Short mmCIF file of C-alpha atoms in Angstrom, two decimals:
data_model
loop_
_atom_site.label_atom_id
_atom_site.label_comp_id
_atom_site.label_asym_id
_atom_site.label_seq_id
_atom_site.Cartn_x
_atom_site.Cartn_y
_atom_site.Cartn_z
CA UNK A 1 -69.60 1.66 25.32
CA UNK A 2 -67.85 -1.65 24.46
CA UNK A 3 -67.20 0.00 20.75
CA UNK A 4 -65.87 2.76 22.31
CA UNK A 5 -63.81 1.57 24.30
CA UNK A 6 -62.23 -1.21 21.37
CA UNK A 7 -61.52 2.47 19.31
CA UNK A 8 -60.37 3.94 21.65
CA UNK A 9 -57.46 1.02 22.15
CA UNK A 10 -56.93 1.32 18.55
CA UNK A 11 -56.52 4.86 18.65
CA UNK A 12 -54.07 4.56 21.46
CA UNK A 13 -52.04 1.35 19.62
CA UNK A 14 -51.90 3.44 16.39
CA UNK A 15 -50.50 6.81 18.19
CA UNK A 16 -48.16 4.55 19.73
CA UNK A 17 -46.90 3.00 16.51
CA UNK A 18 -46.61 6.56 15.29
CA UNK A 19 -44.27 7.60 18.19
CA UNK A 20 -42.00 4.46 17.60
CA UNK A 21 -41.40 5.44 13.95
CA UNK A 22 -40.80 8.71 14.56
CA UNK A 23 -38.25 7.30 17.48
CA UNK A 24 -36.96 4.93 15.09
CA UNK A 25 -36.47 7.90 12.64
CA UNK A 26 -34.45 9.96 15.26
CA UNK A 27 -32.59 7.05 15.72
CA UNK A 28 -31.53 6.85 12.63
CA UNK A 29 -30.77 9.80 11.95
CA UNK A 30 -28.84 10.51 14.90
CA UNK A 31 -26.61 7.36 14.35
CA UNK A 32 -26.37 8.57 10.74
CA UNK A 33 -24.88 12.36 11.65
CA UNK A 34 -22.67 10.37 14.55
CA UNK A 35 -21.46 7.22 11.87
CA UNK A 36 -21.14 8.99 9.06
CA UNK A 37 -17.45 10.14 8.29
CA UNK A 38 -16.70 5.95 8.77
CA UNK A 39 -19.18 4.90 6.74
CA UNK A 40 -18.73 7.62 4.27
CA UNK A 41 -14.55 6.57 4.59
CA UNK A 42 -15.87 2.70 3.93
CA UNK A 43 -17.31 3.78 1.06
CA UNK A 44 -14.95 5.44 -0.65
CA UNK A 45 -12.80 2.37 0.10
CA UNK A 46 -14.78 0.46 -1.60
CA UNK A 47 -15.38 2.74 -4.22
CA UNK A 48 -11.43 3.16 -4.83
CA UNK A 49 -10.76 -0.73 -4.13
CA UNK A 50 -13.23 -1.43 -6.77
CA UNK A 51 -11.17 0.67 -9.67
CA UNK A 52 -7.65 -0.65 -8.56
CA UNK A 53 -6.16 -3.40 -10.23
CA UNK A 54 -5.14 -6.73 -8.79
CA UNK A 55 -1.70 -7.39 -7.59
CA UNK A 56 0.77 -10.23 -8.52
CA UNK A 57 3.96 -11.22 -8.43
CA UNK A 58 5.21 -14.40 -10.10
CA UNK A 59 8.69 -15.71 -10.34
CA UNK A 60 10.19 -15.52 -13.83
CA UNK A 61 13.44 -15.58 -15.14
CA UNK A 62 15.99 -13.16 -16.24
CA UNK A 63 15.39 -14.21 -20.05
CA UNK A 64 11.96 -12.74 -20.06
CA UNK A 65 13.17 -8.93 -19.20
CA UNK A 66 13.24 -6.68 -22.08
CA UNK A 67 16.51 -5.74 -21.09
CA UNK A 68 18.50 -8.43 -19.16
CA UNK A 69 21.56 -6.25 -18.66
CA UNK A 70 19.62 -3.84 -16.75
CA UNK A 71 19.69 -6.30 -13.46
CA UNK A 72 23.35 -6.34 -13.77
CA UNK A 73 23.74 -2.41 -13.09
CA UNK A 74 23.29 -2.55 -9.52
CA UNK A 75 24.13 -5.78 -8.96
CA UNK A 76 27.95 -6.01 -7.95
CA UNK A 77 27.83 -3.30 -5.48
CA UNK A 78 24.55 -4.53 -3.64
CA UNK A 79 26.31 -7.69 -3.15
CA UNK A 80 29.50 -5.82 -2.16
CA UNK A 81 27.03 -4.37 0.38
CA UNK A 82 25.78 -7.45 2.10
CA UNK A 83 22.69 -7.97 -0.33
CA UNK A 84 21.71 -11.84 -1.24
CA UNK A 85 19.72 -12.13 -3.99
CA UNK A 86 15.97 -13.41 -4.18
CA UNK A 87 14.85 -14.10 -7.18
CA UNK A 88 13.16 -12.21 -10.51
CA UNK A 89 9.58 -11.30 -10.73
CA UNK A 90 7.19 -9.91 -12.73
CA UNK A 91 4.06 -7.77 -12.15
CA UNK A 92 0.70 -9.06 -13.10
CA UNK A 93 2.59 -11.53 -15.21
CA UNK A 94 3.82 -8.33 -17.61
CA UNK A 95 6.27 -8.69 -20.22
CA UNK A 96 6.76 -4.67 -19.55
CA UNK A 97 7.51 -4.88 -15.91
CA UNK A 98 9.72 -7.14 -14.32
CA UNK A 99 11.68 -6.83 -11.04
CA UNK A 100 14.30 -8.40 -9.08
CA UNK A 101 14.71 -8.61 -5.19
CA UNK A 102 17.32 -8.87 -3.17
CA UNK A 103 17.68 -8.68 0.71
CA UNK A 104 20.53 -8.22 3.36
CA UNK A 105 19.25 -9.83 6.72
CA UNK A 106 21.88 -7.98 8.94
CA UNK A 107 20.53 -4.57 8.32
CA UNK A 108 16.86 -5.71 7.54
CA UNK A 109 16.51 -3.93 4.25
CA UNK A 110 14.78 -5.30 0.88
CA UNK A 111 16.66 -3.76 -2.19
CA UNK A 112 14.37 -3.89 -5.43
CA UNK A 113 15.37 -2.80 -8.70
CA UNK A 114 12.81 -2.49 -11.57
CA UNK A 115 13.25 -3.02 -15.22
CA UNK A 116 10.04 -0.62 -16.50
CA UNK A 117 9.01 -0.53 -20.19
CA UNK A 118 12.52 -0.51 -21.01
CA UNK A 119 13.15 2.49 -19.02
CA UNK A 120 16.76 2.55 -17.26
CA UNK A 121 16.61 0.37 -14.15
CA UNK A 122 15.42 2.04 -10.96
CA UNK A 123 16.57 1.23 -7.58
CA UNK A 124 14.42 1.17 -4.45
CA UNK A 125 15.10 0.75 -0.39
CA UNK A 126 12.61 -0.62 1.68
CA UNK A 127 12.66 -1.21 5.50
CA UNK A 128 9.43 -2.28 7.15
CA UNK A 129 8.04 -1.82 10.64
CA UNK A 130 6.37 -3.82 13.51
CA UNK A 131 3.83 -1.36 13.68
CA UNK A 132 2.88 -1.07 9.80
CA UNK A 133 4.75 1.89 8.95
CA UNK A 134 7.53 1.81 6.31
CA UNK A 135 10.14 3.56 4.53
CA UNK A 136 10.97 3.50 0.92
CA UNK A 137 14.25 5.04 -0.63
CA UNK A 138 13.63 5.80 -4.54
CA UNK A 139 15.42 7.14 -7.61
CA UNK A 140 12.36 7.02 -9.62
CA UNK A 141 11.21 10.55 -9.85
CA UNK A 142 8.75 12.58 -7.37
CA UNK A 143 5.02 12.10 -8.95
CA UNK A 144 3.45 13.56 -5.91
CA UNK A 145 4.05 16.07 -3.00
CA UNK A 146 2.88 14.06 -0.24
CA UNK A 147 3.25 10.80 0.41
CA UNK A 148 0.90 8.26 2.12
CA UNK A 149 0.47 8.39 6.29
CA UNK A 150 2.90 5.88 7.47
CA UNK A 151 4.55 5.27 4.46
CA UNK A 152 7.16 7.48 3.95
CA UNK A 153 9.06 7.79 0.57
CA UNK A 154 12.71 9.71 0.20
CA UNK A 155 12.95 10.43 -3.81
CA UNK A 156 16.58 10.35 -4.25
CA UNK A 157 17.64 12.75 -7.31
CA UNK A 158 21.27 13.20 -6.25
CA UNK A 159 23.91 10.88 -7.74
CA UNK A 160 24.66 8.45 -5.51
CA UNK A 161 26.01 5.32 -5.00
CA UNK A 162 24.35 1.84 -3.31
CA UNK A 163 26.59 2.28 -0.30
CA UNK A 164 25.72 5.85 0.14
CA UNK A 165 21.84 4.94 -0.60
CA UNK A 166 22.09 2.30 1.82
CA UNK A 167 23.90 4.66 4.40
CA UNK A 168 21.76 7.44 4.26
CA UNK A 169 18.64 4.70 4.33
CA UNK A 170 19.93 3.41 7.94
CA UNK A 171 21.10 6.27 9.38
CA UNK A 172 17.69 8.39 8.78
CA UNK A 173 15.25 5.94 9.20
CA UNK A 174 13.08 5.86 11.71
CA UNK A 175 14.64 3.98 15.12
CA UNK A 176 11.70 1.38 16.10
CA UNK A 177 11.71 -2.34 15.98
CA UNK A 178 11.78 -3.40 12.26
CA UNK A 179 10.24 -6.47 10.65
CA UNK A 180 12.51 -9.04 9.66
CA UNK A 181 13.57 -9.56 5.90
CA UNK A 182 12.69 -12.90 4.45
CA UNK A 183 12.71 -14.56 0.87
CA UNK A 184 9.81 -16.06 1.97
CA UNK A 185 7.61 -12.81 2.95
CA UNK A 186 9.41 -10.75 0.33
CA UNK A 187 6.78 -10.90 -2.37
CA UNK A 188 3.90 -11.14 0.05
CA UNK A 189 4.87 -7.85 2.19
CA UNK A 190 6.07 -6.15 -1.56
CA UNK A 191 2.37 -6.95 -3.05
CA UNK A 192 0.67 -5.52 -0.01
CA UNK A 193 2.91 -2.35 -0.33
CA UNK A 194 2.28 -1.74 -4.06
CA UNK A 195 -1.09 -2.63 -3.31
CA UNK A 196 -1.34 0.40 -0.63
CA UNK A 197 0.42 2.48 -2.47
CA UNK A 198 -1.65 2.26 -5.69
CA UNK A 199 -5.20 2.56 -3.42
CA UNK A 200 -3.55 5.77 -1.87
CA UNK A 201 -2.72 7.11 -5.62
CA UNK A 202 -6.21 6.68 -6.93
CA UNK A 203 -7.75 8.43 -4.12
CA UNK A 204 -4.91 11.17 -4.60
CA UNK A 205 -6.20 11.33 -8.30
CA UNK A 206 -9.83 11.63 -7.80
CA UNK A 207 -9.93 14.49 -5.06
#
Protein backbone atom coordinates (compact mmCIF):
# COMPACT_ATOMS: atom_id res chain seq x y z
CA UNK A 1 0.00 0.00 0.00
CA UNK A 2 2.96 2.19 1.12
CA UNK A 3 4.51 1.48 -2.63
CA UNK A 4 1.50 2.50 -3.96
CA UNK A 5 0.94 5.21 -2.56
CA UNK A 6 5.02 6.59 -3.09
CA UNK A 7 3.97 5.90 -7.17
CA UNK A 8 1.29 7.23 -7.06
CA UNK A 9 3.03 10.76 -5.72
CA UNK A 10 5.43 10.29 -8.43
CA UNK A 11 2.90 9.90 -10.93
CA UNK A 12 1.16 12.98 -9.73
CA UNK A 13 4.75 15.15 -9.42
CA UNK A 14 5.64 14.00 -12.99
CA UNK A 15 2.03 15.00 -14.60
CA UNK A 16 2.55 18.10 -12.85
CA UNK A 17 5.98 18.83 -14.30
CA UNK A 18 4.40 17.99 -17.62
CA UNK A 19 1.64 20.68 -17.24
CA UNK A 20 4.30 23.38 -16.25
CA UNK A 21 6.26 22.80 -19.48
CA UNK A 22 3.57 22.78 -21.52
CA UNK A 23 2.51 26.23 -19.53
CA UNK A 24 5.91 27.38 -19.90
CA UNK A 25 5.62 26.55 -23.67
CA UNK A 26 2.36 28.64 -24.07
CA UNK A 27 4.09 31.17 -22.42
CA UNK A 28 6.48 31.44 -24.64
CA UNK A 29 4.94 31.31 -27.35
CA UNK A 30 2.38 33.71 -26.58
CA UNK A 31 5.00 36.38 -25.54
CA UNK A 32 6.77 35.42 -28.78
CA UNK A 33 3.52 36.19 -31.29
CA UNK A 34 2.88 39.45 -28.81
CA UNK A 35 7.02 40.63 -28.79
CA UNK A 36 7.82 39.82 -31.92
CA UNK A 37 7.67 42.84 -34.46
CA UNK A 38 10.25 44.62 -31.54
CA UNK A 39 12.38 42.01 -31.30
CA UNK A 40 12.28 41.20 -34.91
CA UNK A 41 12.88 45.45 -35.39
CA UNK A 42 16.01 44.92 -32.72
CA UNK A 43 17.28 42.60 -34.83
CA UNK A 44 17.43 44.01 -37.88
CA UNK A 45 19.07 46.92 -36.02
CA UNK A 46 21.57 45.07 -35.14
CA UNK A 47 21.86 43.33 -38.19
CA UNK A 48 22.11 46.80 -40.21
CA UNK A 49 24.31 48.49 -37.32
CA UNK A 50 26.64 45.66 -37.72
CA UNK A 51 27.32 46.39 -41.72
CA UNK A 52 27.53 50.28 -41.30
CA UNK A 53 30.67 51.89 -41.00
CA UNK A 54 31.97 53.97 -38.13
CA UNK A 55 31.64 57.65 -38.08
CA UNK A 56 34.34 60.39 -37.57
CA UNK A 57 35.05 63.64 -37.91
CA UNK A 58 38.48 65.12 -37.25
CA UNK A 59 39.65 68.64 -37.68
CA UNK A 60 42.07 69.12 -40.58
CA UNK A 61 43.13 71.86 -42.48
CA UNK A 62 42.31 73.43 -45.71
CA UNK A 63 45.77 72.15 -47.25
CA UNK A 64 44.67 68.59 -47.11
CA UNK A 65 41.44 69.07 -49.56
CA UNK A 66 41.96 67.90 -52.99
CA UNK A 67 40.68 71.01 -54.10
CA UNK A 68 41.19 73.98 -51.68
CA UNK A 69 39.40 76.49 -53.89
CA UNK A 70 36.30 74.60 -53.64
CA UNK A 71 35.64 76.05 -49.85
CA UNK A 72 35.98 79.43 -51.27
CA UNK A 73 32.78 79.07 -53.65
CA UNK A 74 30.29 79.58 -51.09
CA UNK A 75 32.15 81.24 -48.81
CA UNK A 76 31.68 85.14 -49.29
CA UNK A 77 28.01 85.03 -49.50
CA UNK A 78 27.46 82.69 -46.36
CA UNK A 79 29.35 85.19 -44.48
CA UNK A 80 27.42 88.01 -46.20
CA UNK A 81 24.52 86.00 -44.70
CA UNK A 82 25.39 85.95 -41.07
CA UNK A 83 27.42 82.56 -41.24
CA UNK A 84 30.74 82.29 -38.85
CA UNK A 85 32.86 79.79 -39.76
CA UNK A 86 33.80 76.51 -37.74
CA UNK A 87 36.41 74.86 -38.83
CA UNK A 88 37.46 72.00 -41.70
CA UNK A 89 36.89 68.36 -41.25
CA UNK A 90 37.31 65.30 -42.69
CA UNK A 91 35.34 62.01 -42.71
CA UNK A 92 36.83 58.90 -41.31
CA UNK A 93 40.11 60.72 -41.63
CA UNK A 94 39.65 60.54 -45.78
CA UNK A 95 41.84 62.27 -48.06
CA UNK A 96 38.58 61.99 -50.53
CA UNK A 97 36.12 63.65 -48.29
CA UNK A 98 36.60 66.65 -46.47
CA UNK A 99 34.08 69.24 -45.21
CA UNK A 100 33.81 72.56 -43.77
CA UNK A 101 31.17 73.97 -41.24
CA UNK A 102 29.96 77.00 -40.64
CA UNK A 103 27.04 78.27 -38.39
CA UNK A 104 24.88 81.51 -37.95
CA UNK A 105 23.55 81.52 -34.24
CA UNK A 106 20.73 84.13 -34.96
CA UNK A 107 18.78 81.92 -37.24
CA UNK A 108 20.04 78.54 -35.72
CA UNK A 109 21.17 76.98 -38.95
CA UNK A 110 24.50 74.81 -39.61
CA UNK A 111 25.69 75.46 -43.28
CA UNK A 112 28.06 72.51 -44.51
CA UNK A 113 29.68 72.38 -47.71
CA UNK A 114 31.47 69.18 -48.91
CA UNK A 115 34.48 68.80 -51.05
CA UNK A 116 33.65 64.92 -52.44
CA UNK A 117 36.23 63.00 -54.54
CA UNK A 118 36.89 66.09 -56.27
CA UNK A 119 33.39 66.50 -57.25
CA UNK A 120 32.18 70.33 -57.37
CA UNK A 121 31.44 71.46 -53.82
CA UNK A 122 27.96 70.76 -52.50
CA UNK A 123 26.11 72.88 -50.14
CA UNK A 124 23.85 71.66 -47.35
CA UNK A 125 21.23 73.41 -44.67
CA UNK A 126 20.63 71.90 -41.55
CA UNK A 127 18.28 73.05 -38.70
CA UNK A 128 17.76 70.66 -35.80
CA UNK A 129 14.89 70.13 -33.39
CA UNK A 130 14.17 69.73 -29.60
CA UNK A 131 12.28 66.83 -30.32
CA UNK A 132 14.86 64.90 -32.70
CA UNK A 133 13.46 65.76 -35.91
CA UNK A 134 15.49 67.74 -38.50
CA UNK A 135 15.61 69.35 -41.73
CA UNK A 136 18.28 69.23 -44.30
CA UNK A 137 18.40 71.58 -47.47
CA UNK A 138 20.68 69.83 -50.31
CA UNK A 139 22.01 70.44 -53.82
CA UNK A 140 23.47 67.08 -54.00
CA UNK A 141 21.15 65.15 -56.17
CA UNK A 142 17.90 62.99 -55.12
CA UNK A 143 19.28 59.20 -54.55
CA UNK A 144 16.03 58.15 -53.05
CA UNK A 145 12.21 58.87 -53.09
CA UNK A 146 11.59 58.93 -49.54
CA UNK A 147 13.40 60.18 -47.01
CA UNK A 148 13.86 58.98 -43.37
CA UNK A 149 10.77 59.59 -40.62
CA UNK A 150 11.71 62.75 -38.97
CA UNK A 151 14.34 63.68 -41.05
CA UNK A 152 13.24 65.50 -43.78
CA UNK A 153 15.51 66.37 -46.82
CA UNK A 154 14.54 69.27 -49.61
CA UNK A 155 16.93 68.32 -52.77
CA UNK A 156 17.39 71.65 -54.23
CA UNK A 157 17.95 71.33 -58.21
CA UNK A 158 16.97 74.91 -59.05
CA UNK A 159 19.72 77.54 -59.32
CA UNK A 160 19.81 79.36 -56.49
CA UNK A 161 21.64 81.48 -54.47
CA UNK A 162 22.81 81.14 -50.43
CA UNK A 163 20.39 83.90 -49.55
CA UNK A 164 17.57 82.38 -51.41
CA UNK A 165 18.65 78.74 -49.95
CA UNK A 166 18.74 80.19 -46.67
CA UNK A 167 15.29 82.00 -47.23
CA UNK A 168 13.41 79.32 -48.49
CA UNK A 169 15.18 77.03 -45.52
CA UNK A 170 13.51 79.45 -42.73
CA UNK A 171 10.51 80.26 -44.15
CA UNK A 172 9.39 76.41 -44.85
CA UNK A 173 10.73 74.78 -42.06
CA UNK A 174 8.92 73.39 -39.65
CA UNK A 175 7.81 76.15 -36.69
CA UNK A 176 8.83 74.22 -33.29
CA UNK A 177 11.50 75.05 -30.82
CA UNK A 178 14.91 74.42 -32.52
CA UNK A 179 18.17 73.26 -30.95
CA UNK A 180 20.71 75.74 -30.60
CA UNK A 181 23.81 75.90 -33.03
CA UNK A 182 27.15 75.48 -31.39
CA UNK A 183 30.88 74.97 -32.59
CA UNK A 184 31.06 72.86 -29.86
CA UNK A 185 28.05 70.30 -30.71
CA UNK A 186 28.55 70.87 -34.42
CA UNK A 187 30.53 67.75 -35.17
CA UNK A 188 28.88 65.70 -32.47
CA UNK A 189 25.09 66.40 -33.66
CA UNK A 190 26.64 66.20 -37.65
CA UNK A 191 28.18 62.53 -36.82
CA UNK A 192 24.95 61.37 -35.25
CA UNK A 193 23.03 62.67 -38.39
CA UNK A 194 25.28 61.00 -41.00
CA UNK A 195 25.28 58.22 -38.77
CA UNK A 196 21.24 57.97 -39.02
CA UNK A 197 21.17 58.68 -42.23
CA UNK A 198 23.59 55.98 -43.46
CA UNK A 199 21.66 53.15 -40.99
CA UNK A 200 18.36 54.36 -42.74
CA UNK A 201 20.15 53.88 -46.37
CA UNK A 202 21.31 50.38 -45.74
CA UNK A 203 18.03 49.23 -44.61
CA UNK A 204 16.55 51.16 -47.74
CA UNK A 205 19.07 48.97 -49.81
CA UNK A 206 18.41 45.62 -48.46
CA UNK A 207 14.45 45.56 -48.61
Amino acid sequence: MGMASELSKEEWMERLRKVGRVLLGTVAIVCLVVFWPTIKQKAQNLFFKSMQSHLELTPTKIQEWIRPEAAEVFQAELLECGFQIIGDFSINQSRQNKLRGYLNPQKNVYAVMYDRLGRPALLDFYTFYEDGTSVRMTTAANPHSETPPGKQIWYIQDPMSIRQLLEKMLTERPDKPVLPVSKEAFALTLKRYLEEISLWESKQFLQ
